[in-house]
């Protein structure tokens, strides 16, 4: 018997299992509605301090940089210092996220803040993450005008703000939070999971940062008031 016949035979047996089409539809709807979790690694199941330390460790392991910020009001000066330290132009682009727009940018009048999606000519993009998963140092970013997806891929330097309380242990917790935030069955068009800057080792197994996106990812963890 060929592999094709083996596969088709299994399908035929499954269809002849006695379940009606309606029963199969109900089983699928029940499975989708319950959102059962798969095996969740225990690595992220620690207290908040250890969780933040783990997130930073895992993010830095994949070439991201991480900075702790005591207050959201310190963000404009922290961003400006990042640009100065790397001899970058004093301008950045961000979306319409109110958490970023309401920051005291007047503290750094030399910094030009642009708004809207990137057209590929921006050196620095600034986004606000929905959350982070400590187990891998991964950021969850939601697409939309608040944080355009182009900022995740086109600027050379991607700066991402995330609140300390939005960093959780694992992916499953963040997906549950997203369902609560958006409503069950209503999700953003895209959820970008970002772990470190863009990289590729396609050519002679030599690691190259920035191959398909930002060559630098700088994460700003803001302590909660």
mmCIF file with all atom_site columns, C-alpha atoms in Angstrom:
data_model
loop_
_atom_site.group_PDB
_atom_site.id
_atom_site.type_symbol
_atom_site.label_atom_id
_atom_site.label_alt_id
_atom_site.label_comp_id
_atom_site.label_asym_id
_atom_site.label_entity_id
_atom_site.label_seq_id
_atom_site.pdbx_PDB_ins_code
_atom_site.Cartn_x
_atom_site.Cartn_y
_atom_site.Cartn_z
_atom_site.occupancy
_atom_site.B_iso_or_equiv
_atom_site.pdbx_formal_charge
_atom_site.auth_seq_id
_atom_site.auth_comp_id
_atom_site.auth_asym_id
_atom_site.auth_atom_id
_atom_site.pdbx_PDB_model_num
ATOM 1   C CA . UNK A 1 1   ? 0.000   0.000  0.000  1.00 0.00 ? 1   UNK A CA 1
ATOM 2   C CA . UNK A 1 2   ? 1.360   3.430  -0.929 1.00 0.00 ? 2   UNK A CA 1
ATOM 3   C CA . UNK A 1 3   ? 1.666   6.336  1.512  1.00 0.00 ? 3   UNK A CA 1
ATOM 4   C CA . UNK A 1 4   ? -1.133  8.116  -0.345 1.00 0.00 ? 4   UNK A CA 1
ATOM 5   C CA . UNK A 1 5   ? -3.476  5.173  0.097  1.00 0.00 ? 5   UNK A CA 1
ATOM 6   C CA . UNK A 1 6   ? -2.531  4.936  3.775  1.00 0.00 ? 6   UNK A CA 1
ATOM 7   C CA . UNK A 1 7   ? -3.410  8.592  4.381  1.00 0.00 ? 7   UNK A CA 1
ATOM 8   C CA . UNK A 1 8   ? -6.670  8.406  2.440  1.00 0.00 ? 8   UNK A CA 1
ATOM 9   C CA . UNK A 1 9   ? -7.599  5.241  4.303  1.00 0.00 ? 9   UNK A CA 1
ATOM 10  C CA . UNK A 1 10  ? -7.190  6.983  7.637  1.00 0.00 ? 10  UNK A CA 1
ATOM 11  C CA . UNK A 1 11  ? -9.383  9.830  6.422  1.00 0.00 ? 11  UNK A CA 1
ATOM 12  C CA . UNK A 1 12  ? -12.082 7.423  5.257  1.00 0.00 ? 12  UNK A CA 1
ATOM 13  C CA . UNK A 1 13  ? -12.046 5.611  8.583  1.00 0.00 ? 13  UNK A CA 1
ATOM 14  C CA . UNK A 1 14  ? -12.304 8.896  10.420 1.00 0.00 ? 14  UNK A CA 1
ATOM 15  C CA . UNK A 1 15  ? -15.267 10.013 8.359  1.00 0.00 ? 15  UNK A CA 1
ATOM 16  C CA . UNK A 1 16  ? -16.950 6.686  8.974  1.00 0.00 ? 16  UNK A CA 1
ATOM 17  C CA . UNK A 1 17  ? -16.517 6.920  12.740 1.00 0.00 ? 17  UNK A CA 1
ATOM 18  C CA . UNK A 1 18  ? -20.235 7.381  13.257 1.00 0.00 ? 18  UNK A CA 1
ATOM 19  C CA . UNK A 1 19  ? -20.113 11.126 13.920 1.00 0.00 ? 19  UNK A CA 1
ATOM 20  C CA . UNK A 1 20  ? -22.400 13.259 11.817 1.00 0.00 ? 20  UNK A CA 1
ATOM 21  C CA . UNK A 1 21  ? -21.217 16.442 10.157 1.00 0.00 ? 21  UNK A CA 1
ATOM 22  C CA . UNK A 1 22  ? -23.144 18.427 12.767 1.00 0.00 ? 22  UNK A CA 1
ATOM 23  C CA . UNK A 1 23  ? -21.439 16.547 15.604 1.00 0.00 ? 23  UNK A CA 1
ATOM 24  C CA . UNK A 1 24  ? -18.033 17.244 14.090 1.00 0.00 ? 24  UNK A CA 1
ATOM 25  C CA . UNK A 1 25  ? -18.856 20.942 13.755 1.00 0.00 ? 25  UNK A CA 1
ATOM 26  C CA . UNK A 1 26  ? -19.932 21.064 17.398 1.00 0.00 ? 26  UNK A CA 1
ATOM 27  C CA . UNK A 1 27  ? -16.712 19.346 18.464 1.00 0.00 ? 27  UNK A CA 1
ATOM 28  C CA . UNK A 1 28  ? -14.631 21.905 16.544 1.00 0.00 ? 28  UNK A CA 1
ATOM 29  C CA . UNK A 1 29  ? -16.620 24.839 17.969 1.00 0.00 ? 29  UNK A CA 1
ATOM 30  C CA . UNK A 1 30  ? -16.178 23.483 21.491 1.00 0.00 ? 30  UNK A CA 1
ATOM 31  C CA . UNK A 1 31  ? -12.433 23.052 20.977 1.00 0.00 ? 31  UNK A CA 1
ATOM 32  C CA . UNK A 1 32  ? -12.046 26.594 19.650 1.00 0.00 ? 32  UNK A CA 1
ATOM 33  C CA . UNK A 1 33  ? -14.219 28.081 22.383 1.00 0.00 ? 33  UNK A CA 1
ATOM 34  C CA . UNK A 1 34  ? -12.387 26.555 25.331 1.00 0.00 ? 34  UNK A CA 1
ATOM 35  C CA . UNK A 1 35  ? -8.835  27.726 24.421 1.00 0.00 ? 35  UNK A CA 1
ATOM 36  C CA . UNK A 1 36  ? -7.170  24.844 26.266 1.00 0.00 ? 36  UNK A CA 1
ATOM 37  C CA . UNK A 1 37  ? -3.509  25.448 27.094 1.00 0.00 ? 37  UNK A CA 1
ATOM 38  C CA . UNK A 1 38  ? -0.786  23.172 25.866 1.00 0.00 ? 38  UNK A CA 1
ATOM 39  C CA . UNK A 1 39  ? 2.195   22.219 28.013 1.00 0.00 ? 39  UNK A CA 1
ATOM 40  C CA . UNK A 1 40  ? 3.491   25.434 29.609 1.00 0.00 ? 40  UNK A CA 1
ATOM 41  C CA . UNK A 1 41  ? 7.191   25.529 30.575 1.00 0.00 ? 41  UNK A CA 1
ATOM 42  C CA . UNK A 1 42  ? 7.761   26.198 34.273 1.00 0.00 ? 42  UNK A CA 1
ATOM 43  C CA . UNK A 1 43  ? 10.646  28.569 33.545 1.00 0.00 ? 43  UNK A CA 1
ATOM 44  C CA . UNK A 1 44  ? 8.474   31.684 33.620 1.00 0.00 ? 44  UNK A CA 1
ATOM 45  C CA . UNK A 1 45  ? 6.488   30.742 36.727 1.00 0.00 ? 45  UNK A CA 1
ATOM 46  C CA . UNK A 1 46  ? 8.423   32.917 39.166 1.00 0.00 ? 46  UNK A CA 1
ATOM 47  C CA . UNK A 1 47  ? 7.784   36.106 41.124 1.00 0.00 ? 47  UNK A CA 1
ATOM 48  C CA . UNK A 1 48  ? 7.707   39.460 39.342 1.00 0.00 ? 48  UNK A CA 1
ATOM 49  C CA . UNK A 1 49  ? 11.315  40.464 40.030 1.00 0.00 ? 49  UNK A CA 1
ATOM 50  C CA . UNK A 1 50  ? 12.646  37.125 38.821 1.00 0.00 ? 50  UNK A CA 1
ATOM 51  C CA . UNK A 1 51  ? 10.294  37.294 35.845 1.00 0.00 ? 51  UNK A CA 1
ATOM 52  C CA . UNK A 1 52  ? 11.619  40.707 34.762 1.00 0.00 ? 52  UNK A CA 1
ATOM 53  C CA . UNK A 1 53  ? 15.190  39.501 35.219 1.00 0.00 ? 53  UNK A CA 1
ATOM 54  C CA . UNK A 1 54  ? 14.429  36.414 33.124 1.00 0.00 ? 54  UNK A CA 1
ATOM 55  C CA . UNK A 1 55  ? 12.832  38.502 30.387 1.00 0.00 ? 55  UNK A CA 1
ATOM 56  C CA . UNK A 1 56  ? 15.889  40.775 30.211 1.00 0.00 ? 56  UNK A CA 1
ATOM 57  C CA . UNK A 1 57  ? 18.259  37.805 30.241 1.00 0.00 ? 57  UNK A CA 1
ATOM 58  C CA . UNK A 1 58  ? 16.455  36.010 27.427 1.00 0.00 ? 58  UNK A CA 1
ATOM 59  C CA . UNK A 1 59  ? 16.101  39.178 25.331 1.00 0.00 ? 59  UNK A CA 1
ATOM 60  C CA . UNK A 1 60  ? 19.789  40.034 25.710 1.00 0.00 ? 60  UNK A CA 1
ATOM 61  C CA . UNK A 1 61  ? 20.680  36.450 24.817 1.00 0.00 ? 61  UNK A CA 1
ATOM 62  C CA . UNK A 1 62  ? 19.303  37.080 21.334 1.00 0.00 ? 62  UNK A CA 1
ATOM 63  C CA . UNK A 1 63  ? 21.132  40.424 20.910 1.00 0.00 ? 63  UNK A CA 1
ATOM 64  C CA . UNK A 1 64  ? 18.421  42.822 22.118 1.00 0.00 ? 64  UNK A CA 1
ATOM 65  C CA . UNK A 1 65  ? 19.304  45.506 24.638 1.00 0.00 ? 65  UNK A CA 1
ATOM 66  C CA . UNK A 1 66  ? 17.162  46.159 27.699 1.00 0.00 ? 66  UNK A CA 1
ATOM 67  C CA . UNK A 1 67  ? 16.856  49.270 29.849 1.00 0.00 ? 67  UNK A CA 1
ATOM 68  C CA . UNK A 1 68  ? 14.789  49.794 32.988 1.00 0.00 ? 68  UNK A CA 1
ATOM 69  C CA . UNK A 1 69  ? 12.987  53.139 33.233 1.00 0.00 ? 69  UNK A CA 1
ATOM 70  C CA . UNK A 1 70  ? 11.641  54.332 36.574 1.00 0.00 ? 70  UNK A CA 1
ATOM 71  C CA . UNK A 1 71  ? 8.754   56.420 35.193 1.00 0.00 ? 71  UNK A CA 1
ATOM 72  C CA . UNK A 1 72  ? 6.978   57.040 31.898 1.00 0.00 ? 72  UNK A CA 1
ATOM 73  C CA . UNK A 1 73  ? 7.897   60.723 32.256 1.00 0.00 ? 73  UNK A CA 1
ATOM 74  C CA . UNK A 1 74  ? 11.553  59.720 31.890 1.00 0.00 ? 74  UNK A CA 1
ATOM 75  C CA . UNK A 1 75  ? 11.007  58.068 28.510 1.00 0.00 ? 75  UNK A CA 1
ATOM 76  C CA . UNK A 1 76  ? 11.637  61.084 26.223 1.00 0.00 ? 76  UNK A CA 1
ATOM 77  C CA . UNK A 1 77  ? 15.032  61.800 27.774 1.00 0.00 ? 77  UNK A CA 1
ATOM 78  C CA . UNK A 1 78  ? 15.875  58.079 27.801 1.00 0.00 ? 78  UNK A CA 1
ATOM 79  C CA . UNK A 1 79  ? 15.074  57.831 24.088 1.00 0.00 ? 79  UNK A CA 1
ATOM 80  C CA . UNK A 1 80  ? 17.088  60.965 23.310 1.00 0.00 ? 80  UNK A CA 1
ATOM 81  C CA . UNK A 1 81  ? 20.064  59.550 25.210 1.00 0.00 ? 81  UNK A CA 1
ATOM 82  C CA . UNK A 1 82  ? 19.860  56.325 23.194 1.00 0.00 ? 82  UNK A CA 1
ATOM 83  C CA . UNK A 1 83  ? 20.089  58.328 19.976 1.00 0.00 ? 83  UNK A CA 1
ATOM 84  C CA . UNK A 1 84  ? 22.988  60.452 21.233 1.00 0.00 ? 84  UNK A CA 1
ATOM 85  C CA . UNK A 1 85  ? 24.955  57.442 22.451 1.00 0.00 ? 85  UNK A CA 1
ATOM 86  C CA . UNK A 1 86  ? 24.762  55.857 18.985 1.00 0.00 ? 86  UNK A CA 1
ATOM 87  C CA . UNK A 1 87  ? 25.290  59.064 17.016 1.00 0.00 ? 87  UNK A CA 1
ATOM 88  C CA . UNK A 1 88  ? 21.861  58.749 15.403 1.00 0.00 ? 88  UNK A CA 1
ATOM 89  C CA . UNK A 1 89  ? 19.816  61.626 13.943 1.00 0.00 ? 89  UNK A CA 1
ATOM 90  C CA . UNK A 1 90  ? 17.580  63.386 16.457 1.00 0.00 ? 90  UNK A CA 1
ATOM 91  C CA . UNK A 1 91  ? 14.312  62.137 15.050 1.00 0.00 ? 91  UNK A CA 1
ATOM 92  C CA . UNK A 1 92  ? 12.053  59.122 15.407 1.00 0.00 ? 92  UNK A CA 1
ATOM 93  C CA . UNK A 1 93  ? 8.718   57.864 14.144 1.00 0.00 ? 93  UNK A CA 1
ATOM 94  C CA . UNK A 1 94  ? 5.824   56.420 16.112 1.00 0.00 ? 94  UNK A CA 1
ATOM 95  C CA . UNK A 1 95  ? 2.137   55.685 15.616 1.00 0.00 ? 95  UNK A CA 1
ATOM 96  C CA . UNK A 1 96  ? -0.933  57.155 17.262 1.00 0.00 ? 96  UNK A CA 1
ATOM 97  C CA . UNK A 1 97  ? -0.611  55.306 20.589 1.00 0.00 ? 97  UNK A CA 1
ATOM 98  C CA . UNK A 1 98  ? -1.824  57.729 23.272 1.00 0.00 ? 98  UNK A CA 1
ATOM 99  C CA . UNK A 1 99  ? 0.559   56.287 25.842 1.00 0.00 ? 99  UNK A CA 1
ATOM 100 C CA . UNK A 1 100 ? 3.425   57.511 23.669 1.00 0.00 ? 100 UNK A CA 1
ATOM 101 C CA . UNK A 1 101 ? 1.792   60.662 22.318 1.00 0.00 ? 101 UNK A CA 1
ATOM 102 C CA . UNK A 1 102 ? 1.039   61.943 25.844 1.00 0.00 ? 102 UNK A CA 1
ATOM 103 C CA . UNK A 1 103 ? 4.663   61.708 26.988 1.00 0.00 ? 103 UNK A CA 1
ATOM 104 C CA . UNK A 1 104 ? 6.417   65.012 27.834 1.00 0.00 ? 104 UNK A CA 1
ATOM 105 C CA . UNK A 1 105 ? 8.336   65.274 24.566 1.00 0.00 ? 105 UNK A CA 1
ATOM 106 C CA . UNK A 1 106 ? 8.841   68.979 25.253 1.00 0.00 ? 106 UNK A CA 1
ATOM 107 C CA . UNK A 1 107 ? 11.617  67.930 27.644 1.00 0.00 ? 107 UNK A CA 1
ATOM 108 C CA . UNK A 1 108 ? 13.749  67.150 24.588 1.00 0.00 ? 108 UNK A CA 1
ATOM 109 C CA . UNK A 1 109 ? 12.957  69.971 22.106 1.00 0.00 ? 109 UNK A CA 1
ATOM 110 C CA . UNK A 1 110 ? 15.890  68.939 19.914 1.00 0.00 ? 110 UNK A CA 1
ATOM 111 C CA . UNK A 1 111 ? 14.128  65.645 19.137 1.00 0.00 ? 111 UNK A CA 1
ATOM 112 C CA . UNK A 1 112 ? 11.806  65.612 16.123 1.00 0.00 ? 112 UNK A CA 1
ATOM 113 C CA . UNK A 1 113 ? 8.902   63.205 16.620 1.00 0.00 ? 113 UNK A CA 1
ATOM 114 C CA . UNK A 1 114 ? 7.120   62.050 13.468 1.00 0.00 ? 114 UNK A CA 1
ATOM 115 C CA . UNK A 1 115 ? 3.835   60.157 13.354 1.00 0.00 ? 115 UNK A CA 1
ATOM 116 C CA . UNK A 1 116 ? 2.339   57.444 11.193 1.00 0.00 ? 116 UNK A CA 1
ATOM 117 C CA . UNK A 1 117 ? 3.599   54.358 9.348  1.00 0.00 ? 117 UNK A CA 1
ATOM 118 C CA . UNK A 1 118 ? 7.193   54.247 8.172  1.00 0.00 ? 118 UNK A CA 1
ATOM 119 C CA . UNK A 1 119 ? 8.033   54.549 4.490  1.00 0.00 ? 119 UNK A CA 1
ATOM 120 C CA . UNK A 1 120 ? 11.410  52.898 4.988  1.00 0.00 ? 120 UNK A CA 1
ATOM 121 C CA . UNK A 1 121 ? 13.453  56.075 5.376  1.00 0.00 ? 121 UNK A CA 1
ATOM 122 C CA . UNK A 1 122 ? 13.287  56.300 9.181  1.00 0.00 ? 122 UNK A CA 1
ATOM 123 C CA . UNK A 1 123 ? 16.330  55.440 11.269 1.00 0.00 ? 123 UNK A CA 1
ATOM 124 C CA . UNK A 1 124 ? 14.384  54.919 14.494 1.00 0.00 ? 124 UNK A CA 1
ATOM 125 C CA . UNK A 1 125 ? 10.907  53.607 15.232 1.00 0.00 ? 125 UNK A CA 1
ATOM 126 C CA . UNK A 1 126 ? 9.173   53.719 18.625 1.00 0.00 ? 126 UNK A CA 1
ATOM 127 C CA . UNK A 1 127 ? 6.385   51.292 19.551 1.00 0.00 ? 127 UNK A CA 1
ATOM 128 C CA . UNK A 1 128 ? 4.438   50.256 22.633 1.00 0.00 ? 128 UNK A CA 1
ATOM 129 C CA . UNK A 1 129 ? 4.138   46.520 23.192 1.00 0.00 ? 129 UNK A CA 1
ATOM 130 C CA . UNK A 1 130 ? 0.993   44.806 24.384 1.00 0.00 ? 130 UNK A CA 1
ATOM 131 C CA . UNK A 1 131 ? 3.165   42.617 26.592 1.00 0.00 ? 131 UNK A CA 1
ATOM 132 C CA . UNK A 1 132 ? 6.178   40.376 26.875 1.00 0.00 ? 132 UNK A CA 1
ATOM 133 C CA . UNK A 1 133 ? 6.802   36.697 27.572 1.00 0.00 ? 133 UNK A CA 1
ATOM 134 C CA . UNK A 1 134 ? 9.646   36.125 30.015 1.00 0.00 ? 134 UNK A CA 1
ATOM 135 C CA . UNK A 1 135 ? 10.273  32.520 28.992 1.00 0.00 ? 135 UNK A CA 1
ATOM 136 C CA . UNK A 1 136 ? 11.814  33.646 25.683 1.00 0.00 ? 136 UNK A CA 1
ATOM 137 C CA . UNK A 1 137 ? 12.224  37.433 25.979 1.00 0.00 ? 137 UNK A CA 1
ATOM 138 C CA . UNK A 1 138 ? 9.532   37.880 23.331 1.00 0.00 ? 138 UNK A CA 1
ATOM 139 C CA . UNK A 1 139 ? 7.435   41.008 22.749 1.00 0.00 ? 139 UNK A CA 1
ATOM 140 C CA . UNK A 1 140 ? 3.809   40.955 21.563 1.00 0.00 ? 140 UNK A CA 1
ATOM 141 C CA . UNK A 1 141 ? 2.951   43.913 19.306 1.00 0.00 ? 141 UNK A CA 1
ATOM 142 C CA . UNK A 1 142 ? -0.534  44.483 17.899 1.00 0.00 ? 142 UNK A CA 1
ATOM 143 C CA . UNK A 1 143 ? -1.010  45.879 14.411 1.00 0.00 ? 143 UNK A CA 1
ATOM 144 C CA . UNK A 1 144 ? -3.059  49.013 13.830 1.00 0.00 ? 144 UNK A CA 1
ATOM 145 C CA . UNK A 1 145 ? -2.696  52.800 13.644 1.00 0.00 ? 145 UNK A CA 1
ATOM 146 C CA . UNK A 1 146 ? -1.585  52.981 17.285 1.00 0.00 ? 146 UNK A CA 1
ATOM 147 C CA . UNK A 1 147 ? 1.543   50.953 16.544 1.00 0.00 ? 147 UNK A CA 1
ATOM 148 C CA . UNK A 1 148 ? 1.939   50.457 12.771 1.00 0.00 ? 148 UNK A CA 1
ATOM 149 C CA . UNK A 1 149 ? 3.526   47.163 11.790 1.00 0.00 ? 149 UNK A CA 1
ATOM 150 C CA . UNK A 1 150 ? 5.926   48.983 9.453  1.00 0.00 ? 150 UNK A CA 1
ATOM 151 C CA . UNK A 1 151 ? 7.723   50.315 12.537 1.00 0.00 ? 151 UNK A CA 1
ATOM 152 C CA . UNK A 1 152 ? 8.513   46.725 13.511 1.00 0.00 ? 152 UNK A CA 1
ATOM 153 C CA . UNK A 1 153 ? 10.383  46.032 10.284 1.00 0.00 ? 153 UNK A CA 1
ATOM 154 C CA . UNK A 1 154 ? 11.606  49.102 8.402  1.00 0.00 ? 154 UNK A CA 1
ATOM 155 C CA . UNK A 1 155 ? 13.672  51.372 10.719 1.00 0.00 ? 155 UNK A CA 1
ATOM 156 C CA . UNK A 1 156 ? 17.220  50.225 11.552 1.00 0.00 ? 156 UNK A CA 1
ATOM 157 C CA . UNK A 1 157 ? 16.601  50.797 15.261 1.00 0.00 ? 157 UNK A CA 1
ATOM 158 C CA . UNK A 1 158 ? 13.377  49.674 16.906 1.00 0.00 ? 158 UNK A CA 1
ATOM 159 C CA . UNK A 1 159 ? 12.682  50.982 20.403 1.00 0.00 ? 159 UNK A CA 1
ATOM 160 C CA . UNK A 1 160 ? 9.831   49.243 22.210 1.00 0.00 ? 160 UNK A CA 1
ATOM 161 C CA . UNK A 1 161 ? 8.200   50.375 25.448 1.00 0.00 ? 161 UNK A CA 1
ATOM 162 C CA . UNK A 1 162 ? 6.594   47.733 27.666 1.00 0.00 ? 162 UNK A CA 1
ATOM 163 C CA . UNK A 1 163 ? 5.180   48.070 31.164 1.00 0.00 ? 163 UNK A CA 1
ATOM 164 C CA . UNK A 1 164 ? 6.690   45.843 33.838 1.00 0.00 ? 164 UNK A CA 1
ATOM 165 C CA . UNK A 1 165 ? 3.230   44.528 34.774 1.00 0.00 ? 165 UNK A CA 1
ATOM 166 C CA . UNK A 1 166 ? 2.638   43.491 31.140 1.00 0.00 ? 166 UNK A CA 1
ATOM 167 C CA . UNK A 1 167 ? 5.572   41.087 31.212 1.00 0.00 ? 167 UNK A CA 1
ATOM 168 C CA . UNK A 1 168 ? 4.235   37.652 32.105 1.00 0.00 ? 168 UNK A CA 1
ATOM 169 C CA . UNK A 1 169 ? 5.725   34.201 32.292 1.00 0.00 ? 169 UNK A CA 1
ATOM 170 C CA . UNK A 1 170 ? 4.484   32.561 29.112 1.00 0.00 ? 170 UNK A CA 1
ATOM 171 C CA . UNK A 1 171 ? 2.752   32.962 25.759 1.00 0.00 ? 171 UNK A CA 1
ATOM 172 C CA . UNK A 1 172 ? -0.505  31.375 26.911 1.00 0.00 ? 172 UNK A CA 1
ATOM 173 C CA . UNK A 1 173 ? -1.028  34.073 29.544 1.00 0.00 ? 173 UNK A CA 1
ATOM 174 C CA . UNK A 1 174 ? -0.551  36.808 26.958 1.00 0.00 ? 174 UNK A CA 1
ATOM 175 C CA . UNK A 1 175 ? -2.970  35.187 24.513 1.00 0.00 ? 175 UNK A CA 1
ATOM 176 C CA . UNK A 1 176 ? -5.576  35.002 27.285 1.00 0.00 ? 176 UNK A CA 1
ATOM 177 C CA . UNK A 1 177 ? -5.001  38.671 28.109 1.00 0.00 ? 177 UNK A CA 1
ATOM 178 C CA . UNK A 1 178 ? -5.376  39.556 24.440 1.00 0.00 ? 178 UNK A CA 1
ATOM 179 C CA . UNK A 1 179 ? -8.710  37.725 24.226 1.00 0.00 ? 179 UNK A CA 1
ATOM 180 C CA . UNK A 1 180 ? -9.921  39.631 27.292 1.00 0.00 ? 180 UNK A CA 1
ATOM 181 C CA . UNK A 1 181 ? -8.633  42.904 25.816 1.00 0.00 ? 181 UNK A CA 1
ATOM 182 C CA . UNK A 1 182 ? -10.067 42.495 22.305 1.00 0.00 ? 182 UNK A CA 1
ATOM 183 C CA . UNK A 1 183 ? -13.036 40.269 22.982 1.00 0.00 ? 183 UNK A CA 1
ATOM 184 C CA . UNK A 1 184 ? -13.321 36.582 22.258 1.00 0.00 ? 184 UNK A CA 1
ATOM 185 C CA . UNK A 1 185 ? -13.054 35.935 18.530 1.00 0.00 ? 185 UNK A CA 1
ATOM 186 C CA . UNK A 1 186 ? -12.033 39.537 17.798 1.00 0.00 ? 186 UNK A CA 1
ATOM 187 C CA . UNK A 1 187 ? -8.292  39.933 17.335 1.00 0.00 ? 187 UNK A CA 1
ATOM 188 C CA . UNK A 1 188 ? -6.035  42.467 15.608 1.00 0.00 ? 188 UNK A CA 1
ATOM 189 C CA . UNK A 1 189 ? -5.224  41.735 11.987 1.00 0.00 ? 189 UNK A CA 1
ATOM 190 C CA . UNK A 1 190 ? -1.681  40.828 13.016 1.00 0.00 ? 190 UNK A CA 1
ATOM 191 C CA . UNK A 1 191 ? 0.049   40.003 16.278 1.00 0.00 ? 191 UNK A CA 1
ATOM 192 C CA . UNK A 1 192 ? 3.801   40.316 15.777 1.00 0.00 ? 192 UNK A CA 1
ATOM 193 C CA . UNK A 1 193 ? 5.953   38.247 18.127 1.00 0.00 ? 193 UNK A CA 1
ATOM 194 C CA . UNK A 1 194 ? 9.405   39.803 18.221 1.00 0.00 ? 194 UNK A CA 1
ATOM 195 C CA . UNK A 1 195 ? 12.372  38.067 19.810 1.00 0.00 ? 195 UNK A CA 1
ATOM 196 C CA . UNK A 1 196 ? 15.521  40.120 19.315 1.00 0.00 ? 196 UNK A CA 1
ATOM 197 C CA . UNK A 1 197 ? 16.552  42.090 16.221 1.00 0.00 ? 197 UNK A CA 1
ATOM 198 C CA . UNK A 1 198 ? 16.228  40.665 12.733 1.00 0.00 ? 198 UNK A CA 1
ATOM 199 C CA . UNK A 1 199 ? 18.837  38.028 11.921 1.00 0.00 ? 199 UNK A CA 1
ATOM 200 C CA . UNK A 1 200 ? 19.850  35.519 9.289  1.00 0.00 ? 200 UNK A CA 1
ATOM 201 C CA . UNK A 1 201 ? 22.627  32.979 8.852  1.00 0.00 ? 201 UNK A CA 1
ATOM 202 C CA . UNK A 1 202 ? 21.620  31.868 5.352  1.00 0.00 ? 202 UNK A CA 1
ATOM 203 C CA . UNK A 1 203 ? 24.978  32.801 3.812  1.00 0.00 ? 203 UNK A CA 1
ATOM 204 C CA . UNK A 1 204 ? 27.771  30.452 4.930  1.00 0.00 ? 204 UNK A CA 1
ATOM 205 C CA . UNK A 1 205 ? 26.115  30.149 8.359  1.00 0.00 ? 205 UNK A CA 1
ATOM 206 C CA . UNK A 1 206 ? 27.430  33.604 9.286  1.00 0.00 ? 206 UNK A CA 1
ATOM 207 C CA . UNK A 1 207 ? 25.011  35.440 11.580 1.00 0.00 ? 207 UNK A CA 1
ATOM 208 C CA . UNK A 1 208 ? 23.953  38.807 10.180 1.00 0.00 ? 208 UNK A CA 1
ATOM 209 C CA . UNK A 1 209 ? 21.800  41.224 12.172 1.00 0.00 ? 209 UNK A CA 1
ATOM 210 C CA . UNK A 1 210 ? 19.335  43.408 10.306 1.00 0.00 ? 210 UNK A CA 1
ATOM 211 C CA . UNK A 1 211 ? 18.920  41.015 7.392  1.00 0.00 ? 211 UNK A CA 1
ATOM 212 C CA . UNK A 1 212 ? 15.130  41.337 7.154  1.00 0.00 ? 212 UNK A CA 1
ATOM 213 C CA . UNK A 1 213 ? 14.314  44.131 9.599  1.00 0.00 ? 213 UNK A CA 1
ATOM 214 C CA . UNK A 1 214 ? 15.829  46.229 12.405 1.00 0.00 ? 214 UNK A CA 1
ATOM 215 C CA . UNK A 1 215 ? 19.434  45.494 13.251 1.00 0.00 ? 215 UNK A CA 1
ATOM 216 C CA . UNK A 1 216 ? 18.920  46.803 16.777 1.00 0.00 ? 216 UNK A CA 1
ATOM 217 C CA . UNK A 1 217 ? 16.071  46.175 19.220 1.00 0.00 ? 217 UNK A CA 1
ATOM 218 C CA . UNK A 1 218 ? 16.093  48.259 22.397 1.00 0.00 ? 218 UNK A CA 1
ATOM 219 C CA . UNK A 1 219 ? 13.472  47.379 25.007 1.00 0.00 ? 219 UNK A CA 1
ATOM 220 C CA . UNK A 1 220 ? 12.410  49.975 27.564 1.00 0.00 ? 220 UNK A CA 1
ATOM 221 C CA . UNK A 1 221 ? 10.769  48.378 30.599 1.00 0.00 ? 221 UNK A CA 1
ATOM 222 C CA . UNK A 1 222 ? 8.796   50.998 32.505 1.00 0.00 ? 222 UNK A CA 1
ATOM 223 C CA . UNK A 1 223 ? 8.251   50.356 36.186 1.00 0.00 ? 223 UNK A CA 1
ATOM 224 C CA . UNK A 1 224 ? 4.621   50.628 37.252 1.00 0.00 ? 224 UNK A CA 1
ATOM 225 C CA . UNK A 1 225 ? 3.692   53.519 39.532 1.00 0.00 ? 225 UNK A CA 1
#
